[in-house]
mmCIF file of C-alpha atoms in Angstrom:
data_model
loop_
_atom_site.group_PDB
_atom_site.id
_atom_site.type_symbol
_atom_site.label_atom_id
_atom_site.label_comp_id
_atom_site.label_asym_id
_atom_site.label_seq_id
_atom_site.Cartn_x
_atom_site.Cartn_y
_atom_site.Cartn_z
ATOM 1 C CA MET A 1473 -48.622 99.415 -57.099
ATOM 2 C CA GLN A 1474 -52.129 99.683 -55.754
ATOM 3 C CA ARG A 1475 -53.428 103.056 -54.695
ATOM 4 C CA LYS A 1476 -54.193 101.915 -51.133
ATOM 5 C CA LEU A 1477 -50.522 100.980 -50.660
ATOM 6 C CA ARG A 1478 -49.205 104.484 -51.407
ATOM 7 C CA LEU A 1479 -48.622 107.414 -49.106
ATOM 8 C CA ARG A 1480 -50.072 110.413 -50.848
ATOM 9 C CA ASN A 1481 -50.702 113.425 -48.636
ATOM 10 C CA ARG A 1482 -48.237 115.831 -47.083
ATOM 11 C CA ALA A 1483 -49.530 115.292 -43.535
ATOM 12 C CA ASP A 1484 -48.555 111.589 -43.608
ATOM 13 C CA PHE A 1485 -45.090 112.395 -44.922
ATOM 14 C CA ASN A 1486 -44.571 115.088 -42.281
ATOM 15 C CA ARG A 1487 -45.792 112.748 -39.522
ATOM 16 C CA ILE A 1488 -43.334 110.009 -40.548
ATOM 17 C CA TYR A 1489 -40.425 112.438 -40.917
ATOM 18 C CA ARG A 1490 -41.108 114.061 -37.561
ATOM 19 C CA TYR A 1491 -42.074 111.092 -35.339
ATOM 20 C CA GLY A 1492 -40.724 108.096 -37.228
ATOM 21 C CA LYS A 1493 -37.426 106.264 -37.044
ATOM 22 C CA SER A 1494 -34.817 106.267 -39.788
ATOM 23 C CA PHE A 1495 -32.148 103.932 -41.114
ATOM 24 C CA ALA A 1496 -29.841 104.261 -44.109
ATOM 25 C CA ASN A 1497 -27.309 102.584 -46.294
ATOM 26 C CA GLY A 1498 -25.311 104.058 -49.216
ATOM 27 C CA GLN A 1499 -28.231 104.102 -51.679
ATOM 28 C CA PHE A 1500 -31.418 104.577 -49.600
ATOM 29 C CA VAL A 1501 -32.793 106.124 -46.409
ATOM 30 C CA VAL A 1502 -35.937 104.659 -44.919
ATOM 31 C CA TYR A 1503 -38.158 106.551 -42.480
ATOM 32 C CA TRP A 1504 -40.957 104.516 -40.906
ATOM 33 C CA SER A 1505 -43.624 104.536 -38.207
ATOM 34 C CA ARG A 1506 -46.429 102.267 -37.025
ATOM 35 C CA GLN A 1507 -49.882 103.033 -38.357
ATOM 36 C CA PRO A 1508 -52.868 100.774 -37.521
ATOM 37 C CA VAL A 1509 -54.849 101.825 -40.611
ATOM 38 C CA ALA A 1510 -51.988 100.817 -42.988
ATOM 39 C CA GLU A 1511 -53.028 97.373 -44.136
ATOM 40 C CA PRO A 1512 -50.743 95.717 -45.006
ATOM 41 C CA PHE A 1513 -48.366 98.757 -45.349
ATOM 42 C CA ARG A 1514 -48.110 102.055 -47.156
ATOM 43 C CA LEU A 1515 -45.088 103.315 -49.111
ATOM 44 C CA GLY A 1516 -43.891 106.726 -50.190
ATOM 45 C CA VAL A 1517 -40.901 107.267 -52.463
ATOM 46 C CA SER A 1518 -38.893 110.444 -52.462
ATOM 47 C CA ALA A 1519 -36.376 111.245 -55.205
ATOM 48 C CA SER A 1520 -34.910 114.760 -55.126
ATOM 49 C CA LYS A 1521 -33.644 116.790 -58.047
ATOM 50 C CA LYS A 1522 -30.133 116.045 -56.879
ATOM 51 C CA ILE A 1523 -30.291 112.564 -58.384
ATOM 52 C CA GLY A 1524 -31.172 113.647 -61.917
ATOM 53 C CA ASN A 1525 -33.814 115.017 -64.224
ATOM 54 C CA ALA A 1526 -37.481 114.002 -64.216
ATOM 55 C CA VAL A 1527 -36.909 110.976 -66.381
ATOM 56 C CA VAL A 1528 -34.330 109.602 -63.936
ATOM 57 C CA ARG A 1529 -36.441 110.412 -60.853
ATOM 58 C CA ASN A 1530 -39.598 108.818 -62.279
ATOM 59 C CA ARG A 1531 -37.720 105.728 -63.407
ATOM 60 C CA MET A 1532 -36.279 105.286 -59.896
ATOM 61 C CA ARG A 1533 -39.762 105.613 -58.373
ATOM 62 C CA ARG A 1534 -41.202 103.049 -60.772
ATOM 63 C CA VAL A 1535 -38.449 100.549 -60.157
ATOM 64 C CA ILE A 1536 -38.608 100.929 -56.371
ATOM 65 C CA LYS A 1537 -42.414 100.509 -56.367
ATOM 66 C CA GLU A 1538 -42.074 97.384 -58.472
ATOM 67 C CA ILE A 1539 -39.414 95.938 -56.137
ATOM 68 C CA ILE A 1540 -41.625 96.633 -53.112
ATOM 69 C CA ARG A 1541 -44.664 95.122 -54.894
ATOM 70 C CA LEU A 1542 -42.769 91.923 -55.605
ATOM 71 C CA ASN A 1543 -41.433 91.682 -52.044
ATOM 72 C CA GLY A 1544 -44.564 92.961 -50.284
ATOM 73 C CA ALA A 1545 -45.248 89.652 -48.518
ATOM 74 C CA LYS A 1546 -41.935 89.945 -46.681
ATOM 75 C CA ILE A 1547 -42.718 93.348 -45.144
ATOM 76 C CA VAL A 1548 -44.286 93.591 -41.682
ATOM 77 C CA PRO A 1549 -47.889 94.818 -41.595
ATOM 78 C CA ASN A 1550 -49.284 98.096 -40.215
ATOM 79 C CA ILE A 1551 -46.439 100.427 -41.031
ATOM 80 C CA ASP A 1552 -45.991 103.504 -43.168
ATOM 81 C CA PHE A 1553 -42.557 104.011 -44.656
ATOM 82 C CA ILE A 1554 -40.748 106.391 -46.976
ATOM 83 C CA LEU A 1555 -37.803 105.376 -49.136
ATOM 84 C CA ILE A 1556 -35.513 108.252 -50.052
ATOM 85 C CA VAL A 1557 -33.282 107.624 -53.056
ATOM 86 C CA ARG A 1558 -29.627 108.703 -52.872
ATOM 87 C CA LYS A 1559 -27.438 109.477 -55.845
ATOM 88 C CA PRO A 1560 -25.435 106.199 -55.983
ATOM 89 C CA ALA A 1561 -28.660 104.242 -56.582
ATOM 90 C CA VAL A 1562 -29.041 105.762 -60.075
ATOM 91 C CA GLU A 1563 -26.194 103.775 -61.578
ATOM 92 C CA MET A 1564 -27.265 100.461 -60.125
ATOM 93 C CA GLU A 1565 -29.131 97.650 -61.905
ATOM 94 C CA THR A 1566 -32.499 96.404 -60.680
ATOM 95 C CA LYS A 1567 -31.128 93.309 -58.901
ATOM 96 C CA GLN A 1568 -28.600 95.465 -57.048
ATOM 97 C CA LEU A 1569 -31.335 97.944 -56.120
ATOM 98 C CA GLU A 1570 -33.513 95.116 -54.783
ATOM 99 C CA LYS A 1571 -30.657 93.824 -52.652
ATOM 100 C CA SER A 1572 -29.963 97.320 -51.303
ATOM 101 C CA ILE A 1573 -33.643 97.990 -50.504
ATOM 102 C CA MET A 1574 -33.983 94.670 -48.710
ATOM 103 C CA HIS A 1575 -30.777 95.441 -46.779
ATOM 104 C CA VAL A 1576 -32.058 98.791 -45.500
ATOM 105 C CA LEU A 1577 -35.499 97.311 -44.657
ATOM 106 C CA ARG A 1578 -33.784 94.473 -42.732
ATOM 107 C CA LYS A 1579 -31.628 97.003 -40.927
ATOM 108 C CA ALA A 1580 -34.780 98.926 -39.955
ATOM 109 C CA GLY A 1581 -36.469 95.761 -38.749
ATOM 110 C CA LEU A 1582 -39.230 96.002 -41.303
ATOM 111 C CA LEU A 1583 -38.978 92.445 -42.646
ATOM 112 C CA LYS A 1584 -40.970 89.599 -41.245
ATOM 113 C CA LYS A 1585 -39.062 87.020 -39.163
ATOM 114 C CA GLU A 1586 -39.286 84.231 -41.742
ATOM 115 C CA ALA A 1587 -38.023 86.631 -44.414
ATOM 116 C CA ARG A 1588 -34.772 87.232 -42.569
ATOM 117 C CA PHE A 1589 -32.014 84.813 -43.608
#
């Protein structure tokens, strides 16, 4: 995932947590807020120690970033969002993770109109 598409500093994370909206399903929580400088969008991934050791957490981050990269054209522009991984996501396969991520993004209203089926 390109560097410009990643949320990196603590101030951005805190701003989204404090002033953003949140939606969740069984595997993920998404916090998001509008940000005019985010072109097309910026993503942060949070995986706590509760879901597993460093190998598991880093694998989840990599898989999620790849899913978002592949589906980036379906996401509305000018938003910052954070995906928080929950424990049940660890046992899922990549296709199931993709379906779950798209579900939570659709629930949050972060998919473009033509991407909604």
